[in-house]
XYZ file of C-alpha atoms in Angstrom:
698
model
C -45.177 9.932 66.079
C -46.939 7.089 64.220
C -44.995 5.855 61.204
C -46.480 5.318 57.735
C -46.005 1.540 58.140
C -47.860 1.513 61.467
C -50.746 3.532 60.005
C -50.934 1.117 57.053
C -51.012 -1.930 59.351
C -53.846 -0.353 61.325
C -55.894 0.481 58.222
C -55.352 -2.827 56.390
C -57.783 -4.941 58.474
C -60.508 -2.305 57.985
C -59.967 -2.406 54.215
C -59.930 -6.216 54.104
C -63.049 -6.472 56.269
C -64.984 -3.939 54.152
C -63.986 -5.534 50.830
C -64.588 -9.047 52.121
C -67.960 -8.136 53.610
C -69.162 -6.583 50.354
C -68.055 -9.635 48.355
C -69.669 -12.203 50.645
C -72.859 -10.148 50.944
C -73.262 -10.159 47.183
C -72.293 -13.809 46.737
C -74.288 -15.077 49.723
C -77.609 -13.989 48.233
C -77.147 -15.850 44.948
C -80.008 -18.308 44.342
C -78.725 -21.688 43.174
C -80.069 -25.225 42.961
C -79.765 -27.740 45.786
C -77.177 -29.701 43.823
C -75.145 -26.546 43.242
C -75.396 -25.669 46.945
C -74.023 -29.090 47.885
C -71.171 -28.736 45.387
C -70.383 -25.232 46.642
C -70.442 -26.263 50.305
C -68.262 -29.329 49.777
C -65.768 -27.301 47.730
C -65.522 -24.629 50.413
C -65.125 -27.221 53.178
C -62.364 -29.047 51.300
C -60.540 -25.794 50.624
C -60.896 -24.841 54.310
C -59.441 -28.212 55.348
C -56.452 -27.515 53.105
C -55.981 -23.943 54.366
C -56.443 -24.961 58.016
C -53.006 -26.590 58.131
C -51.187 -23.506 56.843
C -49.545 -21.102 59.290
C -49.863 -17.328 59.457
C -52.626 -14.724 59.539
C -53.645 -14.968 55.860
C -54.984 -18.557 56.092
C -56.958 -17.532 59.202
C -58.445 -14.569 57.352
C -59.342 -16.824 54.415
C -61.100 -19.274 56.721
C -62.952 -16.415 58.411
C -64.104 -15.139 55.024
C -65.259 -18.591 53.947
C -67.090 -19.134 57.231
C -68.867 -15.779 56.981
C -69.809 -16.583 53.380
C -71.282 -20.014 54.193
C -73.042 -18.705 57.318
C -74.499 -15.764 55.417
C -75.890 -18.138 52.823
C -77.551 -20.042 55.651
C -79.008 -16.910 57.271
C -80.269 -15.500 53.965
C -81.803 -18.863 53.140
C -83.528 -18.932 56.524
C -84.865 -15.411 56.117
C -85.993 -15.702 52.498
C -87.091 -19.327 52.065
C -88.016 -20.945 55.400
C -90.609 -18.665 56.993
C -94.319 -19.470 56.901
C -96.884 -18.222 59.404
C -99.471 -20.887 60.266
C -101.020 -19.749 63.523
C -99.826 -17.869 66.570
C -98.082 -20.815 68.276
C -96.153 -21.935 65.189
C -95.265 -18.333 64.303
C -94.037 -17.584 67.815
C -91.872 -20.699 67.965
C -90.516 -20.071 64.458
C -89.541 -16.456 65.178
C -88.026 -17.454 68.533
C -85.661 -19.909 66.840
C -84.856 -17.373 64.127
C -83.959 -14.831 66.825
C -81.551 -17.277 68.441
C -79.919 -18.108 65.102
C -79.561 -14.452 64.143
C -78.025 -13.640 67.525
C -75.542 -16.489 67.099
C -74.546 -15.237 63.649
C -73.990 -11.699 64.978
C -71.824 -13.041 67.812
C -69.924 -15.199 65.312
C -69.239 -12.207 63.065
C -68.204 -9.922 65.935
C -65.952 -12.663 67.290
C -64.251 -13.039 63.928
C -63.724 -9.289 63.793
C -62.123 -9.292 67.257
C -59.882 -12.287 66.660
C -58.837 -11.640 63.081
C -55.696 -9.664 63.902
C -54.550 -9.997 67.576
C -51.866 -7.473 68.464
C -49.737 -9.632 70.806
C -47.976 -6.617 72.286
C -44.499 -7.118 73.743
C -43.034 -5.645 76.919
C -41.656 -2.111 76.766
C -38.475 -1.277 78.694
C -38.370 1.459 81.303
C -35.836 4.329 81.146
C -32.518 3.486 82.795
C -32.810 6.649 84.895
C -35.078 5.631 87.779
C -35.796 9.257 88.623
C -38.081 9.188 85.575
C -40.099 6.296 86.986
C -43.504 7.358 88.350
C -44.941 6.938 91.839
C -47.320 3.961 91.999
C -50.235 3.482 94.391
C -51.125 -0.205 94.772
C -54.791 -0.710 95.707
C -55.856 -4.031 97.264
C -59.618 -3.789 97.927
C -61.238 -6.232 100.343
C -64.649 -6.586 101.927
C -65.422 -9.912 103.620
C -62.526 -12.160 102.564
C -60.409 -14.065 105.083
C -57.160 -12.453 106.150
C -55.320 -15.645 105.146
C -56.329 -14.944 101.540
C -55.383 -11.268 101.660
C -52.001 -11.667 103.387
C -50.336 -13.249 100.357
C -51.340 -10.414 98.039
C -50.231 -7.692 100.440
C -46.858 -9.299 101.149
C -46.218 -9.922 97.448
C -47.193 -6.347 96.530
C -44.728 -4.975 99.096
C -41.829 -6.873 97.529
C -42.455 -5.884 93.901
C -39.379 -4.561 92.103
C -39.787 -0.790 92.230
C -38.011 2.044 94.026
C -39.269 1.794 97.605
C -39.819 5.527 97.902
C -42.128 5.354 94.853
C -44.095 2.233 95.799
C -47.116 2.820 98.040
C -49.220 -0.219 99.010
C -52.720 0.406 100.373
C -55.062 -2.146 101.935
C -58.623 -0.913 101.266
C -60.818 -2.575 103.871
C -64.533 -2.083 103.290
C -65.160 -4.555 106.106
C -63.626 -2.174 108.677
C -62.020 -5.061 110.599
C -59.543 -4.371 113.421
C -57.536 -7.511 112.615
C -56.912 -6.172 109.091
C -55.817 -2.821 110.486
C -53.438 -4.556 112.887
C -51.991 -6.652 110.054
C -51.447 -3.556 107.904
C -49.595 -1.867 110.766
C -47.468 -4.975 111.384
C -46.269 -5.241 107.797
C -46.045 -1.496 107.136
C -48.722 -0.818 104.513
C -51.287 1.964 104.520
C -54.709 0.972 105.835
C -57.689 2.797 104.306
C -61.317 2.389 105.279
C -64.481 4.465 105.037
C -67.679 4.875 107.034
C -69.973 3.197 104.470
C -69.937 0.790 101.528
C -71.505 3.042 98.899
C -70.973 1.736 95.336
C -69.162 -1.382 96.639
C -65.739 -2.002 95.073
C -65.870 1.066 92.805
C -66.691 3.268 95.784
C -63.865 1.695 97.773
C -61.382 2.437 94.971
C -62.678 5.989 94.492
C -62.328 6.717 98.193
C -58.726 5.497 98.030
C -58.081 7.758 95.030
C -59.017 10.719 97.188
C -56.550 9.639 99.882
C -53.563 9.083 97.567
C -51.665 10.965 94.877
C -49.447 8.570 92.853
C -49.301 9.175 89.106
C -50.242 5.542 88.436
C -52.599 3.150 90.209
C -52.155 -0.641 90.277
C -55.263 -2.631 91.224
C -55.193 -6.220 92.503
C -58.137 -8.210 93.798
C -57.257 -9.329 97.296
C -56.601 -12.929 96.177
C -54.540 -11.979 93.089
C -50.854 -12.238 93.956
C -48.460 -10.275 91.708
C -45.018 -11.512 90.684
C -42.093 -9.348 91.764
C -41.535 -8.025 88.231
C -45.155 -6.949 87.665
C -44.508 -3.200 87.677
C -41.247 -3.154 85.724
C -42.811 -5.284 82.981
C -45.998 -3.230 82.567
C -45.272 0.416 83.303
C -42.855 0.854 80.389
C -45.833 1.411 78.085
C -47.272 4.061 80.406
C -43.957 5.942 80.433
C -43.471 5.634 76.668
C -46.970 6.817 75.758
C -48.618 9.342 78.112
C -51.954 8.804 76.328
C -52.207 5.201 77.537
C -54.659 5.086 80.431
C -54.670 1.332 81.064
C -52.320 -1.631 80.829
C -54.204 -4.848 81.544
C -52.646 -8.291 82.083
C -54.292 -11.751 82.151
C -56.071 -12.999 85.230
C -54.616 -16.445 85.830
C -56.127 -18.782 88.423
C -53.783 -21.234 90.102
C -56.548 -23.174 91.848
C -58.957 -25.400 89.929
C -62.304 -23.991 88.848
C -65.404 -26.249 89.093
C -65.124 -27.347 85.456
C -61.495 -28.427 85.799
C -61.997 -30.174 89.134
C -65.427 -31.756 88.672
C -64.853 -32.878 85.072
C -61.249 -33.857 85.825
C -59.885 -31.860 82.871
C -56.917 -30.158 84.548
C -53.988 -30.183 82.148
C -56.164 -31.544 79.322
C -58.638 -28.745 78.585
C -57.794 -25.002 78.733
C -59.651 -23.180 81.520
C -62.715 -21.184 80.515
C -60.939 -17.838 80.967
C -58.017 -18.661 78.663
C -59.873 -17.705 75.490
C -60.630 -14.213 76.754
C -57.186 -13.472 78.163
C -55.223 -15.392 75.550
C -56.986 -14.289 72.379
C -59.919 -11.871 72.820
C -57.968 -9.246 74.760
C -55.040 -9.213 72.263
C -57.709 -8.832 69.572
C -59.273 -5.945 71.490
C -55.836 -4.395 71.887
C -55.448 -4.087 68.113
C -58.617 -1.987 67.995
C -57.525 0.053 71.048
C -60.400 -1.487 72.993
C -58.693 -3.359 75.845
C -61.164 -3.981 78.668
C -60.212 -3.246 82.259
C -60.879 -6.485 84.165
C -60.757 -5.210 87.738
C -57.423 -6.718 88.750
C -53.880 -7.141 87.468
C -53.900 -3.727 85.813
C -52.148 -0.358 85.842
C -54.256 2.800 85.380
C -53.267 6.426 84.954
C -54.661 8.687 87.664
C -55.131 11.592 85.240
C -57.326 9.394 83.021
C -59.395 8.255 86.006
C -59.837 11.835 87.129
C -61.018 12.801 83.635
C -64.030 10.479 84.100
C -64.471 11.327 87.817
C -63.035 8.042 89.063
C -64.014 4.414 88.662
C -67.473 3.953 87.137
C -70.256 3.512 89.697
C -73.310 3.383 87.431
C -73.213 -0.399 86.994
C -72.068 -3.436 88.978
C -69.317 -4.105 86.415
C -67.188 -1.117 87.299
C -64.101 -2.413 85.516
C -65.254 -2.711 81.892
C -67.387 0.417 82.267
C -64.368 2.373 83.513
C -62.268 1.475 80.473
C -65.184 2.300 78.163
C -65.561 5.747 79.717
C -61.833 6.450 79.490
C -61.740 5.418 75.832
C -64.715 7.674 75.108
C -62.500 10.510 76.379
C -59.832 9.617 73.820
C -57.487 7.743 76.149
C -55.635 4.736 74.729
C -55.326 1.280 76.270
C -52.895 -1.640 76.101
C -52.914 -5.354 76.842
C -49.827 -7.363 77.768
C -50.348 -11.117 77.405
C -47.955 -12.002 80.212
C -49.238 -13.805 83.308
C -47.906 -11.571 86.076
C -50.370 -12.430 88.847
C -52.157 -15.531 90.095
C -55.495 -15.716 91.868
C -58.033 -18.143 93.293
C -60.779 -19.518 91.067
C -64.322 -20.022 92.301
C -64.429 -23.296 94.252
C -67.897 -24.510 93.309
C -70.438 -24.266 90.521
C -72.710 -22.212 92.799
C -69.992 -19.611 93.398
C -69.105 -19.642 89.704
C -72.726 -18.921 88.811
C -72.856 -16.101 91.359
C -69.787 -14.486 89.803
C -71.196 -14.799 86.278
C -74.514 -13.335 87.418
C -72.709 -10.148 88.437
C -70.766 -10.018 85.186
C -73.889 -10.584 83.099
C -75.929 -8.032 85.030
C -73.189 -5.412 84.743
C -72.525 -5.866 81.025
C -76.243 -5.732 80.207
C -76.532 -2.603 82.371
C -73.735 -0.956 80.362
C -75.483 -2.009 77.131
C -78.603 -0.182 78.309
C -77.079 2.836 80.075
C -73.935 3.559 78.038
C -74.366 1.659 74.781
C -71.093 1.621 72.806
C -72.957 2.063 69.513
C -74.252 5.425 70.701
C -72.516 8.568 71.882
C -69.217 10.101 70.893
C -65.574 9.257 71.339
C -65.238 5.676 70.092
C -63.888 4.342 66.811
C -65.848 1.755 64.839
C -63.498 -1.002 66.034
C -63.949 0.016 69.676
C -67.715 0.111 69.314
C -67.825 -3.366 67.823
C -65.432 -4.854 70.400
C -67.490 -3.515 73.302
C -70.708 -4.545 71.566
C -69.345 -8.095 71.267
C -68.424 -8.159 74.968
C -71.884 -6.992 76.007
C -73.938 -9.071 73.595
C -72.018 -12.163 74.678
C -73.767 -12.082 78.049
C -77.159 -12.422 76.379
C -76.160 -16.012 75.530
C -78.405 -17.733 78.151
C -81.574 -16.975 76.191
C -80.439 -18.351 72.789
C -78.749 -21.279 74.516
C -82.042 -22.318 76.156
C -83.889 -21.805 72.868
C -81.510 -24.141 71.035
C -81.945 -26.758 73.769
C -85.731 -26.882 73.510
C -86.212 -26.019 69.815
C -86.484 -29.640 68.545
C -89.305 -30.210 71.032
C -91.482 -27.919 68.918
C -91.835 -30.663 66.320
C -91.344 -33.778 68.449
C -93.693 -32.799 71.291
C -95.972 -30.114 69.797
C -96.051 -31.117 66.150
C -95.101 -27.619 65.022
C -92.908 -27.138 61.952
C -90.717 -24.132 62.801
C -88.365 -24.408 59.816
C -90.562 -24.394 56.733
C -88.303 -26.490 54.512
C -87.591 -30.107 53.688
C -85.096 -31.953 55.907
C -82.822 -32.270 52.875
C -82.761 -28.491 52.376
C -82.104 -27.894 56.081
C -79.175 -30.289 56.025
C -77.486 -28.888 52.911
C -77.550 -25.368 54.355
C -77.185 -25.965 58.099
C -74.462 -28.646 58.142
C -71.944 -26.631 56.051
C -72.653 -23.583 58.226
C -72.000 -25.569 61.425
C -68.949 -27.445 60.118
C -67.337 -24.374 58.580
C -67.758 -22.284 61.736
C -66.505 -25.202 63.874
C -63.352 -25.590 61.775
C -62.711 -21.858 61.644
C -63.124 -21.337 65.369
C -60.978 -24.402 66.058
C -58.238 -22.924 63.833
C -58.424 -19.438 65.369
C -58.904 -20.427 68.987
C -56.215 -23.093 68.789
C -54.820 -23.826 72.236
C -56.974 -21.229 74.007
C -60.343 -23.041 73.885
C -61.344 -26.450 72.621
C -64.351 -27.226 70.451
C -67.734 -27.980 72.049
C -66.664 -26.865 75.538
C -68.216 -23.414 75.159
C -71.602 -25.160 74.927
C -70.893 -26.948 78.214
C -69.883 -23.696 79.947
C -72.977 -21.908 78.702
C -75.463 -24.703 79.384
C -74.212 -25.158 82.955
C -75.223 -21.638 83.914
C -77.750 -20.508 81.287
C -80.891 -21.228 83.312
C -79.572 -19.123 86.216
C -78.412 -16.190 84.109
C -81.421 -15.911 81.786
C -83.751 -14.145 84.279
C -80.892 -11.875 85.402
C -80.233 -10.804 81.814
C -83.917 -10.078 81.200
C -84.303 -8.049 84.391
C -81.103 -6.078 83.718
C -82.250 -5.333 80.176
C -85.709 -4.081 81.094
C -84.812 -2.631 84.532
C -81.083 -1.769 84.420
C -81.138 0.080 87.742
C -82.049 -3.081 89.664
C -79.445 -5.434 91.121
C -76.492 -4.893 93.412
C -72.796 -5.783 93.548
C -72.074 -9.214 95.036
C -68.639 -10.288 96.224
C -67.345 -13.640 94.957
C -66.187 -15.722 97.919
C -62.709 -17.246 97.559
C -60.586 -19.619 99.596
C -63.381 -21.893 100.817
C -63.375 -25.661 101.301
C -65.440 -28.565 99.945
C -65.183 -31.201 102.646
C -66.880 -34.073 100.793
C -67.959 -35.247 97.378
C -71.597 -34.416 96.696
C -74.034 -33.664 93.894
C -75.261 -30.087 94.245
C -78.898 -30.819 93.444
C -79.892 -27.167 93.690
C -77.485 -26.256 90.896
C -78.163 -29.234 88.623
C -81.918 -29.561 89.115
C -82.853 -27.391 86.086
C -80.551 -29.371 83.818
C -81.749 -32.682 85.267
C -85.300 -31.646 84.355
C -84.047 -30.597 80.913
C -82.314 -33.985 80.577
C -85.539 -35.839 81.362
C -87.455 -33.764 78.821
C -84.837 -34.460 76.154
C -84.913 -38.190 76.906
C -88.695 -38.192 76.407
C -88.236 -36.209 73.176
C -85.636 -38.716 71.986
C -88.070 -41.588 72.611
C -90.727 -39.700 70.635
C -88.204 -39.250 67.835
C -87.393 -42.954 67.685
C -91.092 -43.896 67.758
C -91.814 -41.371 65.025
C -89.077 -42.787 62.793
C -90.529 -46.273 63.220
C -94.126 -45.164 62.615
C -93.337 -43.082 59.532
C -90.553 -45.152 57.990
C -92.629 -45.413 54.811
C -92.927 -41.619 54.527
C -89.485 -40.272 53.525
C -90.166 -36.640 54.470
C -91.580 -37.359 57.921
C -88.969 -40.050 58.576
C -86.181 -37.579 57.763
C -87.812 -34.854 59.854
C -88.016 -37.118 62.899
C -84.445 -38.302 62.316
C -83.107 -34.748 62.011
C -84.799 -33.602 65.217
C -83.682 -36.772 66.999
C -80.043 -36.028 66.129
C -80.540 -32.480 67.417
C -81.984 -33.799 70.685
C -79.144 -36.304 71.152
C -76.522 -33.576 70.632
C -78.305 -31.408 73.193
C -78.535 -34.356 75.567
C -74.760 -34.831 75.449
C -74.181 -31.188 76.382
C -76.792 -31.250 79.162
C -75.261 -34.393 80.665
C -71.874 -32.673 80.728
C -73.480 -29.641 82.389
C -74.979 -31.904 85.081
C -71.571 -33.480 85.625
C -70.119 -30.076 86.536
C -72.518 -30.022 89.492
C -70.908 -33.064 91.101
C -68.633 -31.234 93.527
C -65.421 -33.061 94.294
C -63.700 -32.747 97.634
C -61.290 -29.843 98.098
C -59.815 -29.871 101.604
C -56.870 -27.527 101.102
C -57.134 -23.857 101.906
C -53.717 -23.459 100.274
C -53.762 -25.220 96.873
C -50.649 -27.167 95.911
C -48.920 -25.659 92.894
C -46.662 -27.874 90.749
C -43.146 -26.410 90.495
C -39.694 -27.893 89.967
C -37.216 -25.691 91.830
C -33.719 -26.541 93.032
C -33.523 -26.125 96.813
C -31.163 -27.097 99.623
C -32.306 -28.897 102.768
C -30.096 -28.433 105.818
C -29.994 -30.653 108.902
C -29.475 -28.020 111.663
C -28.170 -30.633 114.155
C -25.609 -32.362 111.954
C -24.969 -29.275 109.810
C -25.311 -31.380 106.688
C -26.822 -30.040 103.444
C -28.889 -32.119 100.988
C -29.821 -31.193 97.407
C -33.490 -31.475 96.458
C -36.052 -30.512 93.842
C -39.543 -29.341 94.693
C -42.479 -31.338 93.339
C -45.184 -28.937 94.443
C -45.504 -25.941 96.740
C -48.185 -24.332 98.861
C -48.439 -21.692 101.530
C -48.649 -24.545 104.033
C -45.726 -26.659 102.906
C -43.892 -28.402 100.090
C -43.195 -31.785 98.551
C -39.571 -32.521 97.686
C -37.635 -35.143 95.775
C -34.319 -35.551 97.622
C -30.983 -36.467 96.057
C -30.609 -38.990 98.917
C -32.818 -40.083 101.831
C -32.823 -37.937 104.948
C -31.932 -39.469 108.356
C -34.902 -41.285 109.854
C -34.709 -39.357 113.141
C -34.691 -35.934 111.463
C -37.782 -33.851 112.291
C -37.001 -30.196 111.513
C -34.929 -28.858 108.605
C -34.116 -25.527 107.009
C -35.113 -25.089 103.355
C -32.993 -22.687 101.319
C -33.848 -21.296 97.888
C -32.097 -18.669 95.801
C -33.233 -16.999 92.579
C -30.797 -14.231 91.564
C -32.883 -13.264 88.518
C -35.848 -12.292 90.687
C -33.725 -11.349 93.718
C -35.406 -14.005 95.872
C -33.581 -15.570 98.805
C -35.293 -17.887 101.275
C -34.153 -19.763 104.368
C -37.193 -21.033 106.254
C -37.580 -23.840 108.834
C -39.900 -26.728 108.035
C -41.095 -29.857 109.784
C -41.006 -33.260 108.091
C -44.510 -34.717 108.155
C -43.962 -37.682 105.824
C -40.980 -39.407 104.213
C -40.956 -42.317 101.780
C -37.499 -42.986 100.400
C -36.372 -39.800 98.670
C -39.868 -38.286 98.623
C -40.483 -35.884 101.523
C -43.466 -33.766 102.561
C -42.767 -30.679 104.648
C -44.834 -28.219 106.631
C -43.504 -24.661 106.939
C -42.746 -23.419 110.434
C -42.472 -19.758 109.506
C -41.911 -17.758 112.643
C -41.735 -14.199 111.334
C -43.291 -11.940 108.729
C -39.991 -12.190 106.863
C -40.270 -15.991 106.747
C -43.819 -15.723 105.435
C -42.793 -13.138 102.864
C -39.952 -15.375 101.670
C -42.368 -18.270 101.187
C -44.767 -16.051 99.233
C -41.900 -14.810 97.058
C -40.709 -18.335 96.277
C -44.155 -19.658 95.403
C -45.834 -16.672 93.772
C -43.179 -14.032 93.141
C -41.054 -15.719 90.477
C -41.259 -14.167 87.012
C -41.961 -17.578 85.487
C -44.414 -18.701 88.183
C -47.366 -18.805 85.765
C -45.585 -19.088 82.400
C -47.187 -22.508 81.859
C -50.719 -21.083 81.667
C -50.958 -21.515 77.881
C -49.156 -24.866 77.587
C -51.910 -26.665 75.702
C -51.802 -28.361 72.317
C -53.924 -27.058 69.454
C -57.580 -27.980 69.366
C -58.608 -31.295 67.822
C -62.431 -31.430 67.782
C -62.658 -35.246 67.957
C -60.169 -35.371 70.834
C -62.152 -32.658 72.594
C -65.356 -34.665 72.126
C -63.618 -37.742 73.535
C -62.577 -35.868 76.682
C -66.127 -34.607 77.108
C -67.546 -38.120 76.795
C -64.992 -39.454 79.274
C -66.072 -36.875 81.853
C -69.710 -37.907 81.465
C -68.887 -41.623 81.713
C -66.856 -41.052 84.887
C -69.781 -39.158 86.386
C -72.097 -42.062 85.612
C -69.668 -44.586 87.092
C -69.097 -42.605 90.296
C -72.565 -41.238 91.038
C -74.950 -43.702 89.458
C -73.093 -47.041 89.529
C -70.786 -46.276 92.499
C -67.792 -47.636 90.606
C -64.264 -46.434 90.003
C -63.818 -43.872 87.200
C -61.931 -44.750 84.041
C -58.357 -43.486 83.724
């Protein structure tokens, strides 16, 4: 039964949004002088700077309201005072830029709505009586991935804390490989395959649904390794509320993605996915609009059966499945606890391939099952799904913004029919206010400016996919993202950076034109200012494009098993002398470990036993290892696991601990100037390494 307080807390954001929207709509259309607009903008910015340092939700809501107000004034000004049609070319370019700006404002507004009141749900305890705990089918779908990648997930799933008679692990092999079947038999999990690959991953999951009967279904991508406590920390909500169809957790990646590795931002800049899993999904959860993300989730079989299984109409079966369940009235939940770790895409090319599938699928859903249409969804759910789908149209506006200043500099076309002074007094407050507000809201989850780098790196590849999916949604097929590969040398992926290199050259030419124009028309204030304004725009775009090119410089990655930093107390035993040494791990991998010893080991020692105990997670390990390098008290080991039990113990120690990924959000709050500095450093290092063949700066 929902209490009066809970109902009030759910209704309050709707009331505030409606009242605030009406107020800013009225105020935003007020016609005032240029001097008054400057005074108003400066006053709002100063007030926002004051509010930005305050804690709590109310200051965030105030900043959102101020940002919407200033941005609405800009959009209304653009629509009512800056349009003039002077021929087909000028009109086309003008309307194209206006489309991009309007799209950006809609995305800004929808983002504010999503992030205004994140739920931040806590864990829900299970009943003490384990007879009330449901049977769980664990699905691990695979198609063409290496067995070395899949083994870790299967072994970790088998050791999750849950009554063994109620835990059923299934390896779903759409590759129909005998070696996978043999592995499943060796470790004691159910092996499921089918005669065809109809509907790709969704078809694989649906076939498994027909072969199983557990009340709940846990889905893990074959490289996503769950911690031992995954089930006991998520299923409490499913038991408490039988109307919850989905509990989703974050997808954390313990290997470096191409942005982290190639720009050398690991530990300094939050990964691209952190914003979605750290802030957007808790925001969706408030509106009962949590998206199923395909892995790290618990689903209710009855809810899946009510929509005839996982969605097969699009290539993004996960988000479409949650949408269909919510249309049926099922509820959803999001738990912001990192309870599984997976492999990120190794290269920019693989990253682009993954995003192509996501973009194609979300645009397909927008066309085939638009959340604004049909029954079953609340207004909040409709807007959250609309935001998720419209987001993937970003490649087109992003490219428009990159080339827009060329309209004046290279074609002589005036696409904003206003003086440079008027553009500045409306556009700069809009940009600064939205930058400050997003920096405040996004905090440690995403840093300023970096979203432009992410988008620009892949926009040229996604733009045609988005257009085709929009006009021909039935075209396109599911593509599997390869994981666990190697990059054996440093190299510039010219195929992936060529479009942005061409864009860079065009922008450099445009910048030269801008400088020449400023010199030629220095006696004409209006033209001088127009050239200067477009030159600044070009230089800002050039900075982003250079960063996007830098992402394409692939840095060497020779380890199939990434090393994961972890400080764990272990014991190292000399089996010959029967002497035990205390040690602390520095990093761990499936292949071995680095240790800091309490005292040096004997020089003639070659093989040791490594012992680790974690009573909280019920992990005990005693595995042999070979010393491959020793310098003082620093030792590198290579595991010599001889049995499945040894391998399972290693997996438990590295991936199974409850706190294995608790550091995923350990970033300081965003500081835009610091973020800009890190971006510039990445570009400079790229220039030093690739162009000048010199050492990068520290």
